[in-house]
Amino acid sequence: MSRLVVVSNRTATPGAPRSGGLATALHDALAESGGLWFGWSGQTVEASDEKLAHAAEDDYAFALLDLTEADYEGYYLGYSNAALWPVLHYRVDLARFDDEAFAQYDRVNARFARLLAPLMRDDDTVWVHDYHLMLLGRELRAAGWRGPTGFFLHIPFPSPEVFTALPQHAEIAEALAAFDLVGFQTAHDAENFRRYLAEQHAATPLADGVVHAFGTVLRAAAFPIGIDPDSVSAAAADWRSHPDLARLARGIGEDALVVGVDRLDYSKGLPQRLEAFGQLIAADAALHARVSLVQIAPPSRTEVEAYADLREQVDRIAGRINSDHADLGWIPVRYIAREYPRDKLAGLYRLARVGLVTPLRDGMNLVAKEFVAAQDPGDPGVLIVSEPAGAAEQLEEAVQVNPYDIAAVTDALRSALEMPHGERSARWQALRARVWREDVGWWWRGYLDALRATR
Ligand code: GDG
């Protein structure tokens, strides 16, 4: 089998325990075929150098480059997270378009290619991840690389009307066409991309997601990412080993816990979700001291303006709900803007009666799948998931809501809290089957088989 070269903005930390689902998935893929994981070290340096740090892990190697402070500003904070992230999440209103940031993004993509090219072997397969590196296929081709090269977008691809708001949409699309396979989280995203190519660039659709565009042929198809449900389930079953979870469980007794876990990001719909919970308890005194919400929300990208604004907004809403409704023996909202260990999150999902996953827009949303995997088979909780999360396409038996419709989320919460055991169990069985069948191994194997089959 050919060697796999994975390229992503950040990699797992060489030698450290693998924490995230994606890090574990890519580790397994790399360990199976041997290979190289190439990405940013996480370090910034004052002046650009062309040095790479090398490390080895089991059957594969890491090669890491540093970014300059200007790269970090323009490529990472600027173009990736203040232009691409908002536009691809349909938030054109929050986007900051800056030609210099794009130029820096372009230069960093070119530098990735320049430093990677000498490490490549003729029979390698290259798999590039996510919106930071949308120009990399073009740059690798320009450096003379001809082998199979794929891209996977972890976040949504919006409708063409939204994507065209990006001043550089045509250049990005043409660069994407240098990949053999462009993978998306959902069929809907893949269709949006093909429709964009047809409408804006007179692309011709061929069979099976293949399109002829920009004088070349590429395939655009969906490969929904999954999780490792066994590890989540095992960690969840072990919740009693965490003293604070045991204390929480004693404190809530027979009362119901609603749980949300999200990076503090405007795509996750936190203000609307808190408002929905606030309206639920404001409307129904019988729920007082009977239900509470735990929202874990570790801050991210705090240097981007829109994130600082969001933090203030969420702090304010959570504070207001508590000051309006809390009692000496009851705190309605435990809002924790801090990161928790993965195992503890799994235990928290297990203690919850309801998982409230209401992003305004999300590529997939792994929390929804982790919540399913963590449930007690004998007494499962109810998952509420947003229609505009990629996960909704697979998790049909969840309670699905429009996250902008606060009254509808309040209703969904009420019906989830009242849902009889039989219905909870039937829904969960169906969700469980899907989460286990379409797990993370199914995702990366399916993607790599499809990529290798493009040749
Ligand atoms: C992007 C796309 C797509 C969260 N808080 C803590 C913590 N987490 C973990 C969750 C989950 C992961 O982080 C978050 O994944 P999501 O999928 O929910 O969202 P994004 O971070 O926005 O990820 C998304 C994903 O890429 C994969 O393709 O699904 O749509 O936006 O695993 O459990 N983990 C720890 N502490 C926390 O406090 N340890």
Short mmCIF file of C-alpha atoms and ligand atoms in Angstrom, two decimals:
data_model
loop_
_atom_site.label_atom_id
_atom_site.label_comp_id
_atom_site.label_asym_id
_atom_site.label_seq_id
_atom_site.Cartn_x
_atom_site.Cartn_y
_atom_site.Cartn_z
CA MET A 1 0.00 0.00 0.00
CA SER A 2 1.27 3.47 -0.77
CA ARG A 3 2.49 5.67 2.06
CA LEU A 4 0.02 8.22 3.44
CA VAL A 5 0.95 11.87 3.85
CA VAL A 6 -1.53 13.79 6.02
CA VAL A 7 -1.33 17.59 6.00
CA SER A 8 -3.26 19.73 8.46
CA ASN A 9 -2.80 23.10 10.09
CA ARG A 10 -2.19 21.51 13.51
CA THR A 11 -1.10 17.93 14.02
CA ALA A 12 -1.36 15.74 17.08
CA THR A 13 1.49 16.38 19.51
CA PRO A 14 4.24 13.85 18.77
CA GLY A 15 4.79 11.57 21.74
CA ALA A 16 1.84 12.92 23.76
CA PRO A 17 -1.33 10.94 24.49
CA ARG A 18 -3.80 11.52 21.68
CA SER A 19 -6.62 13.61 23.01
CA GLY A 20 -9.04 14.43 20.22
CA GLY A 21 -11.10 12.11 18.04
CA LEU A 22 -9.48 13.40 14.87
CA ALA A 23 -5.97 12.94 16.23
CA THR A 24 -6.78 9.31 17.04
CA ALA A 25 -8.40 8.73 13.65
CA LEU A 26 -5.49 10.08 11.69
CA HIS A 27 -3.06 8.20 13.92
CA ASP A 28 -4.80 4.95 13.01
CA ALA A 29 -4.80 5.78 9.30
CA LEU A 30 -1.10 6.68 9.40
CA ALA A 31 -0.16 3.68 11.52
CA GLU A 32 -1.85 1.36 9.02
CA SER A 33 -0.05 2.50 5.90
CA GLY A 34 2.97 4.22 7.44
CA GLY A 35 3.63 7.77 6.47
CA LEU A 36 4.08 11.35 7.40
CA TRP A 37 2.01 13.94 9.25
CA PHE A 38 2.93 17.43 8.16
CA GLY A 39 1.72 20.64 9.78
CA TRP A 40 2.34 23.68 11.93
CA SER A 41 4.25 23.14 15.18
CA GLY A 42 2.04 25.60 17.06
CA GLN A 43 5.10 27.85 17.55
CA THR A 44 5.48 31.33 16.16
CA VAL A 45 8.88 32.81 15.41
CA GLU A 46 9.90 36.34 14.56
CA ALA A 47 11.49 35.76 11.18
CA SER A 48 10.74 33.10 8.63
CA ASP A 49 13.10 30.16 8.40
CA GLU A 50 12.79 27.09 6.23
CA LYS A 51 13.51 24.63 9.01
CA LEU A 52 11.37 21.63 9.91
CA ALA A 53 11.27 19.79 13.21
CA HIS A 54 11.14 16.02 12.81
CA ALA A 55 9.73 13.45 15.22
CA ALA A 56 8.69 9.82 14.94
CA GLU A 57 5.77 7.86 16.37
CA ASP A 58 5.18 4.11 15.94
CA ASP A 59 5.10 3.60 12.19
CA TYR A 60 5.07 7.16 10.95
CA ALA A 61 6.87 10.47 11.17
CA PHE A 62 5.99 14.09 11.89
CA ALA A 63 7.47 17.09 10.12
CA LEU A 64 6.51 20.45 11.64
CA LEU A 65 7.09 23.99 10.50
CA ASP A 66 6.93 27.19 12.52
CA LEU A 67 4.83 30.19 11.48
CA THR A 68 6.07 33.74 11.69
CA GLU A 69 4.03 36.20 13.71
CA ALA A 70 2.90 37.77 10.43
CA ASP A 71 1.79 34.33 9.16
CA TYR A 72 -0.16 33.76 12.34
CA GLU A 73 -1.90 37.11 12.00
CA GLY A 74 -2.68 36.98 8.30
CA TYR A 75 -3.04 33.28 7.49
CA TYR A 76 -4.45 31.91 10.74
CA LEU A 77 -6.32 34.66 12.58
CA GLY A 78 -7.00 36.79 9.52
CA TYR A 79 -7.97 34.82 6.46
CA SER A 80 -8.70 31.38 7.93
CA ASN A 81 -10.62 32.46 11.00
CA ALA A 82 -11.95 35.92 10.20
CA ALA A 83 -12.90 35.35 6.53
CA LEU A 84 -13.23 31.64 5.64
CA TRP A 85 -14.68 30.39 8.93
CA PRO A 86 -17.53 32.95 9.07
CA VAL A 87 -18.40 32.77 5.35
CA LEU A 88 -18.40 28.96 5.28
CA HIS A 89 -20.68 29.07 8.34
CA TYR A 90 -23.06 31.45 6.51
CA ARG A 91 -21.99 34.42 8.69
CA VAL A 92 -21.00 36.89 5.99
CA ASP A 93 -21.96 39.62 8.47
CA LEU A 94 -19.02 38.65 10.71
CA ALA A 95 -16.44 38.26 7.94
CA ARG A 96 -13.42 40.59 7.63
CA PHE A 97 -12.04 40.70 4.11
CA ASP A 98 -8.48 41.90 3.86
CA ASP A 99 -6.31 41.47 0.76
CA GLU A 100 -3.13 41.37 2.81
CA ALA A 101 -4.52 38.54 4.97
CA PHE A 102 -5.31 36.59 1.81
CA ALA A 103 -1.82 37.23 0.44
CA GLN A 104 -0.41 35.83 3.68
CA TYR A 105 -2.73 32.80 3.43
CA ASP A 106 -1.50 32.23 -0.11
CA ARG A 107 2.16 32.51 1.00
CA VAL A 108 1.69 30.08 3.88
CA ASN A 109 -0.02 27.53 1.62
CA ALA A 110 2.90 27.90 -0.79
CA ARG A 111 5.40 27.47 2.05
CA PHE A 112 3.68 24.27 3.20
CA ALA A 113 4.09 22.93 -0.35
CA ARG A 114 7.70 24.11 -0.70
CA LEU A 115 8.76 22.41 2.55
CA LEU A 116 6.69 19.29 1.98
CA ALA A 117 7.63 18.57 -1.65
CA PRO A 118 11.20 17.38 -0.95
CA LEU A 119 9.86 14.85 1.60
CA MET A 120 7.48 13.18 -0.85
CA ARG A 121 7.98 9.81 -2.49
CA ASP A 122 6.58 8.90 -5.88
CA ASP A 123 3.93 6.48 -4.67
CA ASP A 124 2.62 8.60 -1.75
CA THR A 125 -1.05 9.43 -1.27
CA VAL A 126 -1.63 12.95 0.07
CA TRP A 127 -4.61 13.89 2.26
CA VAL A 128 -5.00 17.59 3.12
CA HIS A 129 -7.35 18.72 5.89
CA ASP A 130 -9.54 21.72 6.29
CA TYR A 131 -10.06 25.34 5.39
CA HIS A 132 -6.59 26.57 6.33
CA LEU A 133 -5.08 24.74 3.36
CA MET A 134 -7.50 25.13 0.47
CA LEU A 135 -4.74 26.29 -1.91
CA LEU A 136 -2.32 23.50 -1.10
CA GLY A 137 -3.33 21.13 -3.94
CA ARG A 138 -2.56 23.83 -6.49
CA GLU A 139 0.78 24.59 -4.81
CA LEU A 140 1.80 20.93 -4.70
CA ARG A 141 0.94 20.52 -8.38
CA ALA A 142 2.99 23.63 -9.16
CA ALA A 143 5.90 22.03 -7.31
CA GLY A 144 5.65 19.08 -9.72
CA TRP A 145 3.71 16.62 -7.54
CA ARG A 146 1.46 14.35 -9.66
CA GLY A 147 0.27 11.64 -7.24
CA PRO A 148 -3.21 11.14 -5.72
CA THR A 149 -4.12 14.17 -3.64
CA GLY A 150 -7.28 14.67 -1.66
CA PHE A 151 -8.83 17.36 0.49
CA PHE A 152 -11.39 17.09 3.28
CA LEU A 153 -13.38 20.07 4.50
CA HIS A 154 -14.37 19.67 8.16
CA ILE A 155 -16.71 22.67 8.12
CA PRO A 156 -19.78 23.37 5.94
CA PHE A 157 -19.65 24.40 2.31
CA PRO A 158 -22.35 27.06 1.97
CA SER A 159 -24.79 27.65 -0.83
CA PRO A 160 -23.21 29.36 -3.88
CA GLU A 161 -24.97 32.65 -3.08
CA VAL A 162 -23.04 32.78 0.20
CA PHE A 163 -19.71 31.43 -1.04
CA THR A 164 -19.55 34.08 -3.75
CA ALA A 165 -19.40 36.76 -1.03
CA LEU A 166 -15.80 35.72 -0.53
CA PRO A 167 -13.75 38.06 -2.73
CA GLN A 168 -11.36 35.22 -3.62
CA HIS A 169 -14.03 32.56 -4.25
CA ALA A 170 -12.96 31.87 -7.83
CA GLU A 171 -9.30 31.49 -6.98
CA ILE A 172 -10.09 29.15 -4.11
CA ALA A 173 -12.41 27.02 -6.22
CA GLU A 174 -9.85 26.74 -9.00
CA ALA A 175 -7.22 25.71 -6.44
CA LEU A 176 -9.58 23.07 -5.04
CA ALA A 177 -9.92 21.64 -8.52
CA ALA A 178 -6.23 20.64 -8.32
CA PHE A 179 -7.26 17.92 -5.84
CA ASP A 180 -8.51 14.57 -7.17
CA LEU A 181 -11.12 14.23 -4.43
CA VAL A 182 -12.75 16.99 -2.41
CA GLY A 183 -14.55 15.47 0.57
CA PHE A 184 -17.37 17.10 2.53
CA GLN A 185 -19.24 16.23 5.70
CA THR A 186 -22.67 15.95 4.08
CA ALA A 187 -24.28 15.27 0.73
CA HIS A 188 -25.74 18.76 0.98
CA ASP A 189 -22.29 20.39 1.23
CA ALA A 190 -20.97 18.38 -1.72
CA GLU A 191 -24.02 19.39 -3.74
CA ASN A 192 -23.50 23.07 -2.81
CA PHE A 193 -19.93 22.88 -4.12
CA ARG A 194 -20.93 21.17 -7.38
CA ARG A 195 -23.74 23.68 -7.86
CA TYR A 196 -21.28 26.54 -7.30
CA LEU A 197 -18.92 25.08 -9.92
CA ALA A 198 -21.76 24.67 -12.40
CA GLU A 199 -23.23 28.14 -11.86
CA GLN A 200 -20.03 30.17 -11.62
CA HIS A 201 -17.57 28.21 -13.73
CA ALA A 202 -19.71 26.30 -16.26
CA ALA A 203 -18.58 22.98 -14.82
CA THR A 204 -20.06 19.82 -16.35
CA PRO A 205 -21.35 17.14 -13.98
CA LEU A 206 -20.32 13.57 -14.80
CA ALA A 207 -21.42 10.47 -12.85
CA ASP A 208 -20.92 9.85 -9.12
CA GLY A 209 -20.02 13.38 -8.01
CA VAL A 210 -17.31 13.76 -10.63
CA VAL A 211 -17.21 17.16 -12.32
CA HIS A 212 -15.28 18.60 -15.18
CA ALA A 213 -14.15 22.10 -14.19
CA PHE A 214 -11.24 24.45 -14.89
CA GLY A 215 -9.96 22.08 -17.58
CA THR A 216 -9.59 19.19 -15.17
CA VAL A 217 -11.66 16.50 -13.51
CA LEU A 218 -12.29 16.17 -9.78
CA ARG A 219 -14.74 14.33 -7.57
CA ALA A 220 -16.79 16.07 -4.87
CA ALA A 221 -18.50 13.70 -2.46
CA ALA A 222 -19.65 13.30 1.14
CA PHE A 223 -17.71 11.38 3.80
CA PRO A 224 -19.39 12.11 7.15
CA ILE A 225 -16.83 11.94 9.95
CA GLY A 226 -17.53 9.62 12.88
CA ILE A 227 -16.17 9.00 16.37
CA ASP A 228 -14.65 6.07 18.25
CA PRO A 229 -17.84 5.11 20.13
CA ASP A 230 -16.30 2.29 22.16
CA SER A 231 -13.81 4.59 23.85
CA VAL A 232 -16.52 7.18 24.64
CA SER A 233 -18.85 4.51 25.95
CA ALA A 234 -16.17 2.99 28.19
CA ALA A 235 -15.18 6.40 29.60
CA ALA A 236 -18.84 7.25 30.22
CA ALA A 237 -19.56 4.02 32.08
CA ASP A 238 -16.65 4.90 34.38
CA TRP A 239 -18.14 8.25 35.50
CA ARG A 240 -18.07 7.32 39.19
CA SER A 241 -14.28 7.45 39.14
CA HIS A 242 -14.47 11.26 38.93
CA PRO A 243 -15.30 12.60 42.42
CA ASP A 244 -16.85 15.82 41.08
CA LEU A 245 -19.19 13.87 38.76
CA ALA A 246 -20.19 11.61 41.65
CA ARG A 247 -20.91 14.74 43.72
CA LEU A 248 -22.92 16.25 40.87
CA ALA A 249 -24.94 13.03 40.53
CA ARG A 250 -25.74 13.05 44.27
CA GLY A 251 -26.71 16.72 44.09
CA ILE A 252 -29.13 16.28 41.20
CA GLY A 253 -30.67 13.05 42.50
CA GLU A 254 -33.85 12.48 40.52
CA ASP A 255 -33.74 15.89 38.88
CA ALA A 256 -32.93 16.28 35.22
CA LEU A 257 -29.66 17.50 33.82
CA VAL A 258 -29.39 19.09 30.39
CA VAL A 259 -25.88 19.23 28.96
CA GLY A 260 -24.16 21.27 26.26
CA VAL A 261 -20.47 21.07 25.27
CA ASP A 262 -19.07 23.43 22.65
CA ARG A 263 -16.05 25.53 21.88
CA LEU A 264 -17.07 29.10 22.61
CA ASP A 265 -17.77 29.87 18.96
CA TYR A 266 -20.54 31.92 17.37
CA SER A 267 -21.39 29.00 15.09
CA LYS A 268 -22.51 26.97 18.11
CA GLY A 269 -25.64 28.99 18.92
CA LEU A 270 -24.88 29.45 22.61
CA PRO A 271 -26.88 32.67 23.21
CA GLN A 272 -30.00 31.20 21.58
CA ARG A 273 -29.59 27.94 23.50
CA LEU A 274 -29.30 29.70 26.86
CA GLU A 275 -32.30 31.87 26.03
CA ALA A 276 -34.32 28.74 25.21
CA PHE A 277 -33.40 27.19 28.54
CA GLY A 278 -34.20 30.47 30.32
CA GLN A 279 -37.63 30.58 28.70
CA LEU A 280 -38.31 26.98 29.68
CA ILE A 281 -37.82 27.68 33.36
CA ALA A 282 -39.41 31.12 33.21
CA ALA A 283 -42.59 29.58 31.79
CA ASP A 284 -42.91 26.65 34.15
CA ALA A 285 -42.46 27.03 37.91
CA ALA A 286 -42.92 23.27 38.32
CA LEU A 287 -39.48 22.83 36.75
CA HIS A 288 -37.78 25.03 39.34
CA ALA A 289 -35.17 23.08 41.25
CA ARG A 290 -36.04 20.08 39.03
CA VAL A 291 -33.91 20.77 36.00
CA SER A 292 -30.55 22.41 35.40
CA LEU A 293 -28.23 23.05 32.50
CA VAL A 294 -24.50 22.37 32.47
CA GLN A 295 -22.82 24.20 29.62
CA ILE A 296 -19.09 23.55 29.09
CA ALA A 297 -17.69 26.16 26.71
CA PRO A 298 -13.90 26.37 26.46
CA PRO A 299 -12.88 29.70 24.87
CA SER A 300 -11.19 29.54 21.47
CA ARG A 301 -9.66 32.06 19.02
CA THR A 302 -9.88 34.76 21.65
CA GLU A 303 -7.75 37.09 19.52
CA VAL A 304 -10.51 37.33 16.89
CA GLU A 305 -12.89 40.20 17.70
CA ALA A 306 -16.16 38.32 17.12
CA TYR A 307 -15.12 35.75 19.75
CA ALA A 308 -14.48 38.35 22.45
CA ASP A 309 -17.93 39.85 21.77
CA LEU A 310 -19.54 36.42 22.03
CA ARG A 311 -17.86 35.70 25.34
CA GLU A 312 -19.36 38.84 26.83
CA GLN A 313 -22.79 38.05 25.44
CA VAL A 314 -22.85 34.48 26.77
CA ASP A 315 -21.52 35.57 30.19
CA ARG A 316 -24.29 38.15 30.38
CA ILE A 317 -27.14 35.80 29.43
CA ALA A 318 -26.03 33.00 31.77
CA GLY A 319 -25.62 35.51 34.61
CA ARG A 320 -29.06 36.95 34.00
CA ILE A 321 -30.82 33.58 33.97
CA ASN A 322 -29.17 32.65 37.24
CA SER A 323 -29.87 35.95 38.95
CA ASP A 324 -33.52 35.81 37.82
CA HIS A 325 -34.21 32.21 38.82
CA ALA A 326 -31.58 30.74 41.13
CA ASP A 327 -32.56 29.82 44.64
CA LEU A 328 -30.59 28.95 47.75
CA GLY A 329 -30.64 25.30 46.77
CA TRP A 330 -30.70 25.57 42.98
CA ILE A 331 -28.43 26.97 40.31
CA PRO A 332 -30.26 26.71 36.96
CA VAL A 333 -27.20 27.19 34.74
CA ARG A 334 -23.70 25.94 35.46
CA TYR A 335 -21.78 27.68 32.72
CA ILE A 336 -18.11 26.75 32.67
CA ALA A 337 -15.85 28.57 30.22
CA ARG A 338 -12.99 26.12 30.66
CA GLU A 339 -11.73 22.96 29.04
CA TYR A 340 -12.49 19.60 30.65
CA PRO A 341 -10.74 16.27 30.14
CA ARG A 342 -12.42 14.08 27.50
CA ASP A 343 -13.21 11.27 29.90
CA LYS A 344 -15.01 13.58 32.24
CA LEU A 345 -17.09 14.98 29.40
CA ALA A 346 -18.16 11.45 28.52
CA GLY A 347 -19.26 10.91 32.13
CA LEU A 348 -21.18 14.17 32.07
CA TYR A 349 -23.06 13.09 28.93
CA ARG A 350 -23.97 9.88 30.73
CA LEU A 351 -25.47 11.75 33.69
CA ALA A 352 -27.58 13.97 31.45
CA ARG A 353 -31.21 13.38 30.60
CA VAL A 354 -30.91 15.65 27.54
CA GLY A 355 -28.00 16.49 25.22
CA LEU A 356 -28.62 19.92 23.78
CA VAL A 357 -26.63 20.36 20.55
CA THR A 358 -27.96 23.42 18.78
CA PRO A 359 -25.30 25.00 16.56
CA LEU A 360 -26.57 27.59 14.09
CA ARG A 361 -24.42 25.80 11.53
CA ASP A 362 -21.88 23.00 11.92
CA GLY A 363 -19.86 20.83 9.56
CA MET A 364 -20.69 17.68 11.51
CA ASN A 365 -20.70 18.16 15.30
CA LEU A 366 -19.01 15.31 17.10
CA VAL A 367 -20.54 16.18 20.46
CA ALA A 368 -23.90 14.89 19.17
CA LYS A 369 -22.34 11.51 18.36
CA GLU A 370 -20.37 11.40 21.61
CA PHE A 371 -23.57 12.04 23.56
CA VAL A 372 -25.21 9.04 21.86
CA ALA A 373 -22.20 6.80 22.52
CA ALA A 374 -22.09 7.78 26.20
CA GLN A 375 -25.66 6.84 27.13
CA ASP A 376 -26.66 4.09 29.52
CA PRO A 377 -28.33 1.45 27.29
CA GLY A 378 -30.86 0.72 30.03
CA ASP A 379 -31.86 4.34 30.53
CA PRO A 380 -30.72 6.51 27.62
CA GLY A 381 -31.05 10.28 27.47
CA VAL A 382 -32.54 12.27 24.59
CA LEU A 383 -30.47 14.04 21.95
CA ILE A 384 -31.72 17.36 20.60
CA VAL A 385 -29.82 18.35 17.49
CA SER A 386 -29.99 21.31 15.13
CA GLU A 387 -31.22 20.79 11.60
CA PRO A 388 -28.27 22.82 10.22
CA ALA A 389 -25.64 20.60 11.89
CA GLY A 390 -24.11 18.04 9.54
CA ALA A 391 -24.84 15.38 12.16
CA ALA A 392 -28.60 15.83 11.57
CA GLU A 393 -28.26 14.16 8.15
CA GLN A 394 -27.30 10.88 9.86
CA LEU A 395 -28.97 11.24 13.26
CA GLU A 396 -32.52 11.23 12.00
CA GLU A 397 -34.02 9.79 15.18
CA ALA A 398 -32.77 12.65 17.33
CA VAL A 399 -35.23 15.42 18.18
CA GLN A 400 -34.40 17.93 15.45
CA VAL A 401 -34.86 21.67 15.86
CA ASN A 402 -34.33 24.97 14.11
CA PRO A 403 -31.77 26.58 16.46
CA TYR A 404 -32.89 30.13 15.57
CA ASP A 405 -36.43 29.35 16.71
CA ILE A 406 -36.03 29.78 20.45
CA ALA A 407 -39.65 28.83 21.20
CA ALA A 408 -39.19 25.60 19.20
CA VAL A 409 -36.03 24.74 21.16
CA THR A 410 -37.94 25.40 24.40
CA ASP A 411 -40.70 23.03 23.21
CA ALA A 412 -38.14 20.39 22.20
CA LEU A 413 -36.56 20.63 25.65
CA ARG A 414 -39.92 20.21 27.33
CA SER A 415 -40.83 17.17 25.26
CA ALA A 416 -37.37 15.63 25.76
CA LEU A 417 -37.70 16.03 29.53
CA GLU A 418 -41.13 14.39 29.43
CA MET A 419 -40.29 11.66 26.92
CA PRO A 420 -41.32 8.20 28.17
CA HIS A 421 -38.72 5.50 28.54
CA GLY A 422 -40.02 3.47 25.58
CA GLU A 423 -39.63 6.29 23.11
CA ARG A 424 -36.23 7.37 24.50
CA SER A 425 -35.01 3.84 24.15
CA ALA A 426 -36.34 3.30 20.62
CA ARG A 427 -34.80 6.53 19.37
CA TRP A 428 -31.50 5.78 21.07
CA GLN A 429 -31.27 2.24 19.63
CA ALA A 430 -31.56 3.64 16.12
CA LEU A 431 -29.00 6.39 16.81
CA ARG A 432 -26.67 3.95 18.46
CA ALA A 433 -26.67 1.65 15.42
CA ARG A 434 -25.70 4.53 13.17
CA VAL A 435 -22.96 5.93 15.42
CA TRP A 436 -21.32 2.52 15.78
CA ARG A 437 -21.65 1.54 12.13
CA GLU A 438 -20.46 4.86 10.70
CA ASP A 439 -17.57 5.36 13.08
CA VAL A 440 -14.27 7.10 12.57
CA GLY A 441 -12.60 4.07 10.96
CA TRP A 442 -15.45 3.83 8.46
CA TRP A 443 -14.84 7.51 7.65
CA TRP A 444 -11.12 7.46 6.94
CA ARG A 445 -11.13 4.08 5.21
CA GLY A 446 -14.02 5.19 3.01
CA TYR A 447 -12.25 8.43 2.15
CA LEU A 448 -8.87 6.86 1.37
CA ASP A 449 -10.44 4.06 -0.71
CA ALA A 450 -12.30 6.68 -2.74
CA LEU A 451 -9.16 8.80 -3.13
CA ARG A 452 -7.05 5.88 -4.30
CA ALA A 453 -9.85 4.87 -6.67
CA THR A 454 -9.76 8.25 -8.43
CA ARG A 455 -6.62 6.99 -10.24
C1 GDG B 1 -14.76 20.96 13.57
C2 GDG B 1 -16.09 21.30 12.86
C3 GDG B 1 -16.65 18.86 12.86
C4 GDG B 1 -15.22 20.18 23.37
N1 GDG B 1 -15.00 20.76 24.57
C5 GDG B 1 -14.01 20.08 25.13
C6 GDG B 1 -13.62 19.07 24.26
N2 GDG B 1 -14.39 19.14 23.21
C7 GDG B 1 -14.33 18.19 22.09
C8 GDG B 1 -15.65 17.52 21.85
C9 GDG B 1 -15.52 17.12 20.39
C10 GDG B 1 -14.62 18.22 19.83
O1 GDG B 1 -13.98 18.85 20.91
C11 GDG B 1 -15.44 19.27 19.13
O2 GDG B 1 -15.85 18.78 17.92
P1 GDG B 1 -17.11 19.37 17.17
O3 GDG B 1 -17.36 18.49 16.02
O4 GDG B 1 -18.25 19.44 18.12
O5 GDG B 1 -16.73 20.86 16.75
P2 GDG B 1 -15.44 21.70 16.20
O6 GDG B 1 -14.39 21.86 17.22
O7 GDG B 1 -16.01 23.00 15.70
O8 GDG B 1 -14.85 20.82 14.99
C12 GDG B 1 -17.13 20.27 13.22
C13 GDG B 1 -15.26 18.61 13.44
O9 GDG B 1 -14.35 19.64 13.08
C14 GDG B 1 -14.69 17.27 12.94
O10 GDG B 1 -14.67 17.18 11.55
O11 GDG B 1 -17.55 17.91 13.39
O12 GDG B 1 -18.35 20.54 12.53
O13 GDG B 1 -16.52 22.60 13.22
O14 GDG B 1 -14.84 15.89 20.24
O15 GDG B 1 -15.79 16.45 22.74
N3 GDG B 1 -12.65 18.18 24.53
C15 GDG B 1 -12.02 18.31 25.73
N4 GDG B 1 -12.36 19.27 26.62
C16 GDG B 1 -13.34 20.18 26.38
O16 GDG B 1 -13.65 21.03 27.23
N5 GDG B 1 -11.06 17.44 26.04
#
